[in-house]
Short mmCIF file of C-alpha atoms (C1' of nucleotides) in Angstrom, two decimals:
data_model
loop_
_atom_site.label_atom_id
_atom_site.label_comp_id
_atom_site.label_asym_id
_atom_site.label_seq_id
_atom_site.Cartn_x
_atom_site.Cartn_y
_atom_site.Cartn_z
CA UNK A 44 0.79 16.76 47.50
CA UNK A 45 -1.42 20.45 46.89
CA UNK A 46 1.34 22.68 46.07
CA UNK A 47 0.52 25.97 47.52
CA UNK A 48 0.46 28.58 45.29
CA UNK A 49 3.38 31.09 45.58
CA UNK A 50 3.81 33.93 48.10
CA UNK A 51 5.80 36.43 45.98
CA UNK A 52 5.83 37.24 42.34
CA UNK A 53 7.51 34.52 40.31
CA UNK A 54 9.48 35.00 37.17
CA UNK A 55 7.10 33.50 33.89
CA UNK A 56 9.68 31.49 33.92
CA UNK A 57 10.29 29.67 36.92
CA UNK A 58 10.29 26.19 37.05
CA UNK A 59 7.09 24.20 38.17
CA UNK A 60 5.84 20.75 38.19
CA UNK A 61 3.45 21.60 35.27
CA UNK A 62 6.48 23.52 33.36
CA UNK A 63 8.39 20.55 33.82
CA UNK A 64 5.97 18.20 32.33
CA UNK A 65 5.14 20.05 29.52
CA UNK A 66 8.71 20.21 28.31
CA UNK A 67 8.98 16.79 28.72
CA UNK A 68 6.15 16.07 26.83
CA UNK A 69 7.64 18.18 23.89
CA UNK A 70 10.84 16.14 24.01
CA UNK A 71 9.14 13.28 23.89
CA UNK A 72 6.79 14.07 21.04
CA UNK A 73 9.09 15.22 19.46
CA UNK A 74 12.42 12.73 19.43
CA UNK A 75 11.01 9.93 21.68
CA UNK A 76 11.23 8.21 24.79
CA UNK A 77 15.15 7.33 24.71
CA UNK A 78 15.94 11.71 24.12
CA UNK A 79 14.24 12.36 27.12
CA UNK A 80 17.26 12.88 29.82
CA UNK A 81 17.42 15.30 33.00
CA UNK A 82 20.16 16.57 30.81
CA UNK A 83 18.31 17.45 27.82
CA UNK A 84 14.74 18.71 29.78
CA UNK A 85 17.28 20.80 31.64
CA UNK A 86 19.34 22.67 28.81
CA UNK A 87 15.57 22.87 27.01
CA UNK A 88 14.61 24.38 30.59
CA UNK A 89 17.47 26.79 31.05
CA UNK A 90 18.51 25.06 34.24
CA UNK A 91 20.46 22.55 36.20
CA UNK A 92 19.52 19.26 35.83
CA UNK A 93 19.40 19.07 40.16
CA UNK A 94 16.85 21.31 39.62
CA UNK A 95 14.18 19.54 38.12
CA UNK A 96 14.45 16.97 41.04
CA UNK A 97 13.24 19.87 43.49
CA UNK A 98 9.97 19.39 41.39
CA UNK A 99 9.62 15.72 40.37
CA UNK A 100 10.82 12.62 42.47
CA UNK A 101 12.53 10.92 39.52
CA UNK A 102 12.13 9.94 36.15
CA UNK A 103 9.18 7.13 36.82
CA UNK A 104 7.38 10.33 38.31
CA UNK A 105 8.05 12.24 35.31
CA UNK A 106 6.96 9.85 32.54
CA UNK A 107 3.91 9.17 34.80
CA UNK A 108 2.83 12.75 34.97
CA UNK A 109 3.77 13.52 31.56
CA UNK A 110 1.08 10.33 30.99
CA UNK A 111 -1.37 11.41 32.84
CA UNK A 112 -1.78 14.97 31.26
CA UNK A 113 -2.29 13.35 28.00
CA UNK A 114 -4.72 10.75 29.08
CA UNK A 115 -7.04 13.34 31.18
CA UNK A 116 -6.84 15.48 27.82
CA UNK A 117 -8.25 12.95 25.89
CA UNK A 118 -11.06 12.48 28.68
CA UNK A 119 -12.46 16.06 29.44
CA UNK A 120 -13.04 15.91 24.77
CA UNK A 121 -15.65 12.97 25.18
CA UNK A 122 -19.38 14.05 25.41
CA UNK A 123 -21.04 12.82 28.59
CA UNK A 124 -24.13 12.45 27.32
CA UNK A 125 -24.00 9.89 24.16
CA UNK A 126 -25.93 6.50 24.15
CA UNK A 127 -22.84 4.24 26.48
CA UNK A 128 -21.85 1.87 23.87
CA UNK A 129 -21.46 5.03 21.60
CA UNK A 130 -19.59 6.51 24.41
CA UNK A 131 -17.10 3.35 25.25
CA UNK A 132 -16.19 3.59 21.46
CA UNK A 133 -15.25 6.94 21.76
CA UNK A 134 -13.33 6.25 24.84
CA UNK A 135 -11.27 3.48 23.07
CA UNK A 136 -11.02 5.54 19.72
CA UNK A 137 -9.66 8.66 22.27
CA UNK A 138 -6.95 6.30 23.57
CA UNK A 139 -6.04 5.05 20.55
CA UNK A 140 -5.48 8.27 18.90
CA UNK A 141 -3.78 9.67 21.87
CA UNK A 142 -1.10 6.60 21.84
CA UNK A 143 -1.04 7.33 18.07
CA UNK A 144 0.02 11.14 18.44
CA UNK A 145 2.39 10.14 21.18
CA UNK A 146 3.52 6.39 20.96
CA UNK A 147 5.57 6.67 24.63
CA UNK A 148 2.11 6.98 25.78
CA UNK A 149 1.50 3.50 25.04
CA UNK A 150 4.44 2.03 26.69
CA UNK A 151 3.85 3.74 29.88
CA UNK A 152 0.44 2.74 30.37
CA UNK A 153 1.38 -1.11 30.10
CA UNK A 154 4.58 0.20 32.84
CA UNK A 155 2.39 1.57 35.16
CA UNK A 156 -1.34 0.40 35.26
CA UNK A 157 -3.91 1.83 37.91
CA UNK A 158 -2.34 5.25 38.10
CA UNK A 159 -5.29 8.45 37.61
CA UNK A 160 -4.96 8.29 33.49
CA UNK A 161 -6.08 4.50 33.43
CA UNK A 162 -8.37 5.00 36.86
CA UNK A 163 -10.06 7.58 34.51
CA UNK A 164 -10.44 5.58 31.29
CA UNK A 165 -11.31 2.52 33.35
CA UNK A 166 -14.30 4.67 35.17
CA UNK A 167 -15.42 5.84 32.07
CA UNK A 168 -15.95 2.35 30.27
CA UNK A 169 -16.91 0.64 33.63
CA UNK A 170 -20.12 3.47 34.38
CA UNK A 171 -20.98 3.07 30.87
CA UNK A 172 -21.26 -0.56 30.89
CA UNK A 173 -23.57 0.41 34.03
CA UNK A 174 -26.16 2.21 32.21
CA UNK A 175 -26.02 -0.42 29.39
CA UNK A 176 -27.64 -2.74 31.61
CA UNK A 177 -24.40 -5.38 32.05
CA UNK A 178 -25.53 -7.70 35.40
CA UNK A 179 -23.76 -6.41 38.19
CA UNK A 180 -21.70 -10.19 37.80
CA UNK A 181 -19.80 -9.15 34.66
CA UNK A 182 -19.04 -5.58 34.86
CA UNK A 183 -16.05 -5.85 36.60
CA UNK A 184 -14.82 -8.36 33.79
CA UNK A 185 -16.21 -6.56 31.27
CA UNK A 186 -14.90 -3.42 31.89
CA UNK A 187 -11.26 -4.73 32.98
CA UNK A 188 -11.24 -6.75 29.57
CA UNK A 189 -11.69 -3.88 27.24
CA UNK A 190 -9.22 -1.93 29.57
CA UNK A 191 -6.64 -5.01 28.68
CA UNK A 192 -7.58 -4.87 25.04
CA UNK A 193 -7.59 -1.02 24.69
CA UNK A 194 -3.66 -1.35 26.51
CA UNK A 195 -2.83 -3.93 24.10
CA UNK A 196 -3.50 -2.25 21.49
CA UNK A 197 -1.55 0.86 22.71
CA UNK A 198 1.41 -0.83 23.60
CA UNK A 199 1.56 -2.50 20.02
CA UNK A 200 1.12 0.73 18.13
CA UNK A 201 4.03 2.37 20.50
CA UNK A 202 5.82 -0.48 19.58
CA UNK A 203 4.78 -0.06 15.63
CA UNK A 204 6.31 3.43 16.28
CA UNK A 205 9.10 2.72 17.89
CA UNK A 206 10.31 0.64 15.16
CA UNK A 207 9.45 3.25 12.19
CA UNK A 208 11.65 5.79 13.75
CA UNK A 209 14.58 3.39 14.52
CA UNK A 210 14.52 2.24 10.87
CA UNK A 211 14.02 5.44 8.47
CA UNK A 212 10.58 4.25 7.36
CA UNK A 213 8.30 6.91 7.02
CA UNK A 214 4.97 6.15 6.42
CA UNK A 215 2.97 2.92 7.94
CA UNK A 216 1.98 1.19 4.76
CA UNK A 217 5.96 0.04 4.23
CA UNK A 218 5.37 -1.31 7.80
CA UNK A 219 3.25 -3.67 7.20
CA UNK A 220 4.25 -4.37 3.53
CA UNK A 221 7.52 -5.26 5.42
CA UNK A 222 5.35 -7.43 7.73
CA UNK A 223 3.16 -9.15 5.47
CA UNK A 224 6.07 -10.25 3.14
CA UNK A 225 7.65 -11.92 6.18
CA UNK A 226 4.11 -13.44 7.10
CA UNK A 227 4.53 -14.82 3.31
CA UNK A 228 7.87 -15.93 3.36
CA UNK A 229 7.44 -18.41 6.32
CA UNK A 230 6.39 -22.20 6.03
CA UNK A 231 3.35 -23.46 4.39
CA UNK A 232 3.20 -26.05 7.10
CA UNK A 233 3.82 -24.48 10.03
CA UNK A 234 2.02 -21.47 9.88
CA UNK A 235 -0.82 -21.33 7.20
CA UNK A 236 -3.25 -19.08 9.30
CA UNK A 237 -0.43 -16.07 8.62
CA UNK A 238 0.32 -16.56 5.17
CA UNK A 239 -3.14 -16.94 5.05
CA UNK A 240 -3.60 -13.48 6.45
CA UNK A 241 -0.71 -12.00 5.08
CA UNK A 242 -2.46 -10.23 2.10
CA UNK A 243 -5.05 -9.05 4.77
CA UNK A 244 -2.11 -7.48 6.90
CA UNK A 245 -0.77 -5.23 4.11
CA UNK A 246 -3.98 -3.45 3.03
CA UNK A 247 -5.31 -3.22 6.63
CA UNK A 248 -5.96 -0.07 8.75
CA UNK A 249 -4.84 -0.09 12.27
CA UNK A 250 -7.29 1.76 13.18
CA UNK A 251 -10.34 0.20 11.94
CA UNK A 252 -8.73 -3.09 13.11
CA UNK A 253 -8.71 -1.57 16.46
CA UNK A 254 -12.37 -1.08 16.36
CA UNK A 255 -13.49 -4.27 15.11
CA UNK A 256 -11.64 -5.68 18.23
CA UNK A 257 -13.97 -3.62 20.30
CA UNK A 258 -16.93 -4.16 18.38
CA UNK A 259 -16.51 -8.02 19.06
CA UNK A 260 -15.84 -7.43 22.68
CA UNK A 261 -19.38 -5.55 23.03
CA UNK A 262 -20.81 -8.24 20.95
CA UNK A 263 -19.54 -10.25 23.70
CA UNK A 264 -20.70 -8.50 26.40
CA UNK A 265 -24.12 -8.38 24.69
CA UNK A 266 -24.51 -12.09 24.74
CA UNK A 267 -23.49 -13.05 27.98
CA UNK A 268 -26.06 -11.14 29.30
CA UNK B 96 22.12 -16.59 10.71
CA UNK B 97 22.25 -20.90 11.02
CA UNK B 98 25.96 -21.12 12.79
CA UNK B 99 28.15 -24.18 11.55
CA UNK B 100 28.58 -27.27 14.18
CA UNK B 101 32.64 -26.73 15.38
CA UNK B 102 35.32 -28.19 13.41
CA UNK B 103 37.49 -28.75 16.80
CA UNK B 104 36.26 -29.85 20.38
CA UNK B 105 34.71 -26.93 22.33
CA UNK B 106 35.41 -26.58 26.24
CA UNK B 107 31.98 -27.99 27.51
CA UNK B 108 31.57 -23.90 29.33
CA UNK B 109 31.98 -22.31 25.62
CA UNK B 110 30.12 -19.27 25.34
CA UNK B 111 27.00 -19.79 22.81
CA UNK B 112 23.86 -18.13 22.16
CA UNK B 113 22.22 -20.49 23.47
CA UNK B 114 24.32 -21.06 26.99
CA UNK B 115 24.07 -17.00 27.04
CA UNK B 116 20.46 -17.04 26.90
CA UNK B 117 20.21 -19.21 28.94
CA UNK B 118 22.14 -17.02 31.57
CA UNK B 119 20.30 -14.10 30.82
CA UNK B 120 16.80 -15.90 31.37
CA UNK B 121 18.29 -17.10 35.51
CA UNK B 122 19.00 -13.83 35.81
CA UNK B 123 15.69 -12.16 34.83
CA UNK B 124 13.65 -14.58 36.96
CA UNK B 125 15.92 -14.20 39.98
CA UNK B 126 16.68 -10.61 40.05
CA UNK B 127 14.05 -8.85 37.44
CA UNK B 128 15.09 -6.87 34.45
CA UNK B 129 17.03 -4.26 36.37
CA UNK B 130 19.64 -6.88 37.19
CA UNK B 131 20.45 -8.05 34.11
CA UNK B 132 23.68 -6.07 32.80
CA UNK B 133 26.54 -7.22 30.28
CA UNK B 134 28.51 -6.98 33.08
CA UNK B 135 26.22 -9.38 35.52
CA UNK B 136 26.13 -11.50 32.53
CA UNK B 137 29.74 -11.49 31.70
CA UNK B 138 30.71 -12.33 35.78
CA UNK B 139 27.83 -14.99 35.84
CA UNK B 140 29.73 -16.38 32.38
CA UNK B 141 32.65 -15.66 33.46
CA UNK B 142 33.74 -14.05 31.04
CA UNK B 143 34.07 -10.76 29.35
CA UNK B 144 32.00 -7.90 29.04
CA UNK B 145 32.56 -7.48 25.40
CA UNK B 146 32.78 -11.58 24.74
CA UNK B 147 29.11 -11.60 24.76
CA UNK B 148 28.88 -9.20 21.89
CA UNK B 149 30.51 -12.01 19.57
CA UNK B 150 27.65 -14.11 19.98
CA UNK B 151 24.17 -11.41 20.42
CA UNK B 152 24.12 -8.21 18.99
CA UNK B 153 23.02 -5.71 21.84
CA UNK B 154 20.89 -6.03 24.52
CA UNK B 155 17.38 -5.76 22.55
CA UNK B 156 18.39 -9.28 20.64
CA UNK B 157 19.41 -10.75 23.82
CA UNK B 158 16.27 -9.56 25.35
CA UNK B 159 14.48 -10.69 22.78
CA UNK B 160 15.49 -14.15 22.34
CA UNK B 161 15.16 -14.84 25.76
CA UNK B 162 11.45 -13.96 24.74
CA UNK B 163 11.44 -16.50 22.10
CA UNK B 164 12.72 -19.30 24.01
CA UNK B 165 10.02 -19.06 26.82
CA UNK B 166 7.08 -18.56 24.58
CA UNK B 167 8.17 -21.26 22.28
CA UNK B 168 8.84 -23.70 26.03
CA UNK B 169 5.03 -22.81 26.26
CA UNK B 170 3.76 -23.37 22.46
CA UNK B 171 5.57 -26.76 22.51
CA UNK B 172 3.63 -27.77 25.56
CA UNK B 173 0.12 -27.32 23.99
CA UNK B 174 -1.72 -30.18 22.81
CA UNK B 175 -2.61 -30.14 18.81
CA UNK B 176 -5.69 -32.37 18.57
CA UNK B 177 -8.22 -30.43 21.21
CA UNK B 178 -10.96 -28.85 20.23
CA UNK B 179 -10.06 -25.25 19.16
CA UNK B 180 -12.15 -23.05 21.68
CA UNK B 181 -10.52 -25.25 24.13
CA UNK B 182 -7.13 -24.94 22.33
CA UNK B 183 -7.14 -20.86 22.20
CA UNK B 184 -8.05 -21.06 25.99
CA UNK B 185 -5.32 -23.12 26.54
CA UNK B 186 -2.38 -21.15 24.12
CA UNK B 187 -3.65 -17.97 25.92
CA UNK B 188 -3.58 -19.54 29.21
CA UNK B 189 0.33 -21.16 28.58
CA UNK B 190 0.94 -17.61 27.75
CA UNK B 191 -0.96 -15.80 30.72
CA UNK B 192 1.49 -18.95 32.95
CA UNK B 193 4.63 -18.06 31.13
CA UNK B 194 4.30 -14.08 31.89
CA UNK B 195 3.22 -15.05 35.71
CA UNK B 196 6.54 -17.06 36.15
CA UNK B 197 8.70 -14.47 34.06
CA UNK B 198 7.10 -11.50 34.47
CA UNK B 199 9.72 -9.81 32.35
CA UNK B 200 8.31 -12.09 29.71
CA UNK B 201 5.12 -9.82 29.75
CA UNK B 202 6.91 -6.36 29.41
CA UNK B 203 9.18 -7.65 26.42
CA UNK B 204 6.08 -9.25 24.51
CA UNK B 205 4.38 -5.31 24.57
CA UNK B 206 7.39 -4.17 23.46
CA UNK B 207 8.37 -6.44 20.31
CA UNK B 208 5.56 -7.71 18.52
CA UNK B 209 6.12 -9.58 15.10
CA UNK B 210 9.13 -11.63 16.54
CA UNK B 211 8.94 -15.54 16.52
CA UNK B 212 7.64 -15.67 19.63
CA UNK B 213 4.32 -13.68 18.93
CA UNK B 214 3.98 -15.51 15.41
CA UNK B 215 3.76 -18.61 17.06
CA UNK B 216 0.53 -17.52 19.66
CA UNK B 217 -1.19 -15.68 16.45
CA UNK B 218 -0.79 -19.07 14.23
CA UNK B 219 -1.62 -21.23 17.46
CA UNK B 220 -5.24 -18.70 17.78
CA UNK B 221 -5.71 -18.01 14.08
CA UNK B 222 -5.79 -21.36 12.92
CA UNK B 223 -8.11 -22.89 15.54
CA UNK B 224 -10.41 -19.92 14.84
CA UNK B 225 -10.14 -20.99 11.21
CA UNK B 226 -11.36 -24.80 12.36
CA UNK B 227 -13.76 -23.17 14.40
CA UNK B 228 -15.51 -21.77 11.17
CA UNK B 229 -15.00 -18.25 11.68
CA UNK B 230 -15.89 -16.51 8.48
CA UNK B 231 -12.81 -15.97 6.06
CA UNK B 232 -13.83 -11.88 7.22
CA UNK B 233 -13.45 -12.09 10.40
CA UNK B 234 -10.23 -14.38 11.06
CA UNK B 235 -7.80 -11.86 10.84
CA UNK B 236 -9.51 -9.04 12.89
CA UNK B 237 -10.52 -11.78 15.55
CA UNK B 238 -7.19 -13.07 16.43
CA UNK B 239 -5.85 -9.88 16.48
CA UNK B 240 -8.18 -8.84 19.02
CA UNK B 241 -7.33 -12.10 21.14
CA UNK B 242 -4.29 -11.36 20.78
CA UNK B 243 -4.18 -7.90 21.74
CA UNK B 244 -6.41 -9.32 25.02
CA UNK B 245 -3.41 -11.24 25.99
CA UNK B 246 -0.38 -9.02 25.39
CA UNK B 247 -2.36 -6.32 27.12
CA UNK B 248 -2.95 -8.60 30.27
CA UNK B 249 0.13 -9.85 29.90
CA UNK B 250 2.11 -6.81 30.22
CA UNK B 251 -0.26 -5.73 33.31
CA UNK B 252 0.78 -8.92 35.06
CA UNK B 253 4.48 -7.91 34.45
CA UNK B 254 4.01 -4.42 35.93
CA UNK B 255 2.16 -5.65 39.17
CA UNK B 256 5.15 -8.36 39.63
CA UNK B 257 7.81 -5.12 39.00
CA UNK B 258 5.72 -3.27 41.65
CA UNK B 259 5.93 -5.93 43.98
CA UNK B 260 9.26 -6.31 43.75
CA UNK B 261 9.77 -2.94 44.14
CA UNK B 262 8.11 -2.62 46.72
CA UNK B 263 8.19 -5.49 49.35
CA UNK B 264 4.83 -7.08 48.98
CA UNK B 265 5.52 -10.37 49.19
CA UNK B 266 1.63 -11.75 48.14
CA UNK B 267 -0.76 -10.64 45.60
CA UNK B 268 -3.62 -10.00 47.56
CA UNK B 269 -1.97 -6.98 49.32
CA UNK B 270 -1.33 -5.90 46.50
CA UNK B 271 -5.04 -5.83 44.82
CA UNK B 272 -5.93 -4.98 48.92
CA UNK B 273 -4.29 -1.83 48.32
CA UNK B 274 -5.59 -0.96 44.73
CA UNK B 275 -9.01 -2.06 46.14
CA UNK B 276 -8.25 0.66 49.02
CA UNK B 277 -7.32 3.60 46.88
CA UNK B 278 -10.22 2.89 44.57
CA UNK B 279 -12.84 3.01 47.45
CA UNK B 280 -11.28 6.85 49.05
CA UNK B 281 -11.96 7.94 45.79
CA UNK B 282 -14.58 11.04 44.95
CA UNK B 283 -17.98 9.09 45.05
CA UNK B 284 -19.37 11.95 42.27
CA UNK B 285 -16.20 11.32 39.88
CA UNK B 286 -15.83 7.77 40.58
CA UNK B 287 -18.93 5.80 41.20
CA UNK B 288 -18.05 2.60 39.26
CA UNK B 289 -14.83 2.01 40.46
CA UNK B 290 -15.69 2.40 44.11
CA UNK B 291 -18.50 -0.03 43.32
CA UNK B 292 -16.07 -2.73 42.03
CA UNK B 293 -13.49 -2.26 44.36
CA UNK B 294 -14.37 -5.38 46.91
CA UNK B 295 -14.56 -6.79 43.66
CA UNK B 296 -10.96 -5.99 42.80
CA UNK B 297 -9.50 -6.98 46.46
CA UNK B 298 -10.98 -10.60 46.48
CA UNK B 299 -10.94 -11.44 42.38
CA UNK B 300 -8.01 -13.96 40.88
CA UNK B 301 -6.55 -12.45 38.09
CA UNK B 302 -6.35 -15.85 36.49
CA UNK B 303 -9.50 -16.38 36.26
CA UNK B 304 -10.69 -12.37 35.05
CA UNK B 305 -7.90 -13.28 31.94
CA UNK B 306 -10.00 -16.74 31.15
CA UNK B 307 -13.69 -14.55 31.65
CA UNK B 308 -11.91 -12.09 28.86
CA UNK B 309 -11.42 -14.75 26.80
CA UNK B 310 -14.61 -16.24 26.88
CA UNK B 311 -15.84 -12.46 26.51
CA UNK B 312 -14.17 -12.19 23.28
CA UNK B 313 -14.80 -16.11 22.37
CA UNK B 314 -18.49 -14.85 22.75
CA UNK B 315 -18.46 -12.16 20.70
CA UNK B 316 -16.57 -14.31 17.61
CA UNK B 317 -19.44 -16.75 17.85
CA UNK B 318 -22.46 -14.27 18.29
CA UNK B 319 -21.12 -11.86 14.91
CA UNK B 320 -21.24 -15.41 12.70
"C1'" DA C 35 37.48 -17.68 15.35
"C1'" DC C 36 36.81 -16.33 19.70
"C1'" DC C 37 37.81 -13.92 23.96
"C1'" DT C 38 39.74 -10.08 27.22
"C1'" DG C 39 39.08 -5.97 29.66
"C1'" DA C 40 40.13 -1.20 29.55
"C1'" DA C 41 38.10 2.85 27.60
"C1'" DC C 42 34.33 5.82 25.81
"C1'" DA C 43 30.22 8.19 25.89
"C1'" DC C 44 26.62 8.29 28.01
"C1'" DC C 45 22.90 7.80 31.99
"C1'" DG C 46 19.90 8.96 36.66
"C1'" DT C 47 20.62 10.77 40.94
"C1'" DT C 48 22.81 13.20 44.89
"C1'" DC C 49 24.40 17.00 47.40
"C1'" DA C 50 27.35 20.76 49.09
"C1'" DA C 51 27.14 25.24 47.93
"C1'" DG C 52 24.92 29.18 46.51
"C1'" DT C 53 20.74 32.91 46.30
"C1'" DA D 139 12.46 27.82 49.19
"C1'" DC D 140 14.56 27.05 45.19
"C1'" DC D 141 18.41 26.49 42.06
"C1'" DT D 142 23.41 25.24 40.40
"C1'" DG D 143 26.51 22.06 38.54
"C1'" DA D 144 30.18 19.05 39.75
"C1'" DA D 145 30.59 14.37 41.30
"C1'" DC D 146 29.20 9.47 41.86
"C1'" DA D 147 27.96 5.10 40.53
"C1'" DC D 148 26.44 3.05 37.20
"C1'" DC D 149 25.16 1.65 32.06
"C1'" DG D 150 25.69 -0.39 26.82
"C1'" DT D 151 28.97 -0.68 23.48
"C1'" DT D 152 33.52 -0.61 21.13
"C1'" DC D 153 37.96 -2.16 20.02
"C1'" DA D 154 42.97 -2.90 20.22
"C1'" DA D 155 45.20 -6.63 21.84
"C1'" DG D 156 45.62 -11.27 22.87
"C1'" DT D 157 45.07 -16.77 22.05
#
DNA sequence: ACCTGAACACCGTTCAAGT
DNA sequence: ACCTGAACACCGTTCAAGT
């Protein structure tokens, strides 16, 4: 899979995996997953859309790759040498973010599981859990439920997203206002836990939500041990 | 939305929501979510392309109540009077089920939070963690994170069925055999956990890593009170 | 009110032909 | 070795026309 690096002189501009990817990343950051097409990465390319197959098997490849780069980004920023639960956070807090600056992010790593940019997160909680002393027993759980959780969570906020640009809402807060007022709106009977919540759902940050959830997890871990 | 009972005798094959679903749900489990197509639909129906459109708005709804209908099979199913740490293990397991025999199930749940469907597993967890004397605090960001746990699984299980369909693996454990196998050739300086864990990974039932998450996060609720 | 099915505007992917 | 761009086999969706 090494590509061997070229003979000759290439034009700046010739076309390359890495060229490829980047473009598609921009496309995607920039109008979302459904503008990406071979025909649109290959007018922003200056090519043929055949071309970009000489590069990249198909489109699975290239949301994959274009995945990958984002996740390894967020991994070479965390410090190696923090105290691990310190480090885990970070790990889940990098994820999050990344998802949050590019929601397709999140629906490709519930697509595709197990390819380097999850192998990388997943190492990084899992040898952290390690040093923090979890019995050999539980690490593989432990690490593979935060994994879930920290996916979850991803997928959720693409999803979050997703839905803000389809609808012209702008800013997150009319989200969940929208949310909560459905949460309010439905039976007493049949669901009091959400109207319960629903006030709770408005004012809430994602965010901080998100860590709680991880918080509890590590509380978790901590007991069982 | 509530359509009025027919004034006149209806053919007993009339098209209906409900019979279109229905449809669309045969198709997803035989064939995955590749094969189902207006057009698959309509010939299935037999009927036309565009009939379909009187009675579901575009794909996403069709998609989507499909969702509902198999998450609400499983909600009915669960038994009201257990006690609630058994009761969330058992809503989360009906769900963890319903995603293992539709794995389509799993990749739609990521994808549309908020919809009937979802609201029913977040009531179903919230309001035995409210019986369970979680502190008023605490309810909201708890079952969200339980929640979170199980869409994220969820949507794992539904990529592992798409890649075994994909490709031909007929069982699971070639599957996890071959994860297990790619973890272990990995660099033993960049990768030391998950070569660790990988016999772990080949011989572990995914079933029963969901239920240790659970209890995980079930442990780390009752150790923050 | 409900259904038909051709037509439209797209897709991802292939491939003969070029350089 | 790498690129071009027309062509193919599909899609979801619409809509004039039927009953």
């Amino acid at each position: 899979m090494k590509t061997e690096p070229p003979r000759t002189e290439r034009r700046a501009d010739a076309l390359s995996k890495q060229r490829i990817v980047e473009a598609a990343i921009e496309i995607l950051d920039a109008d979302g997953e459904t503008a990406l097409t071979f025909r649109a990465l290959a007018a922003r390319l200056a090519t043929g859309s055949g071309a970009i197959y000489w590069h990249v098997a198909d489109k699975g490849e290239l949301l994959a790759a274009a995945t990958d780069e984002i996740v390894a980004r967020v991994m070479t920023g965390i410090v190696p040498e923090v105290e691990p639960r310190a480090a885990i956070r970070a790990i889940a807090l990098g994820v999050f973010d990344a998802i949050d600056a590019h929601p397709w992010v999140g629906a490709q790593l519930t697509r595709e599981p197990w390819r380097p940019a999850l192998l990388l997160v997943f190492e990084g909680i899992g040898g952290r859990l390690q040093t923090l002393g979890v019995p050999e027993r539980a690490q593989f759980d432990a690490a593979s439920t935060l994994l879930s959780y920290v996916i979850g969570v991803g997928g959720q906020n693409a999803a979050h997203a997703r839905m803000a640009r389809d609808e012209e809402r702008t800013d997150r807060s009319a989200f969940l206002g929208e949310v909560a007022d459905r949460w309010s709106a439905l039976s007493a009977s049949g669901y009091p836990f959400l109207r319960h919540v629903a006030a709770q759902m408005r004012d809430h940050d994602d965010r901080e939500q998100f860590l709680a959830g991880v918080d509890l997890i590590m509380a978790g871990i901590a007991a069982i041990q």
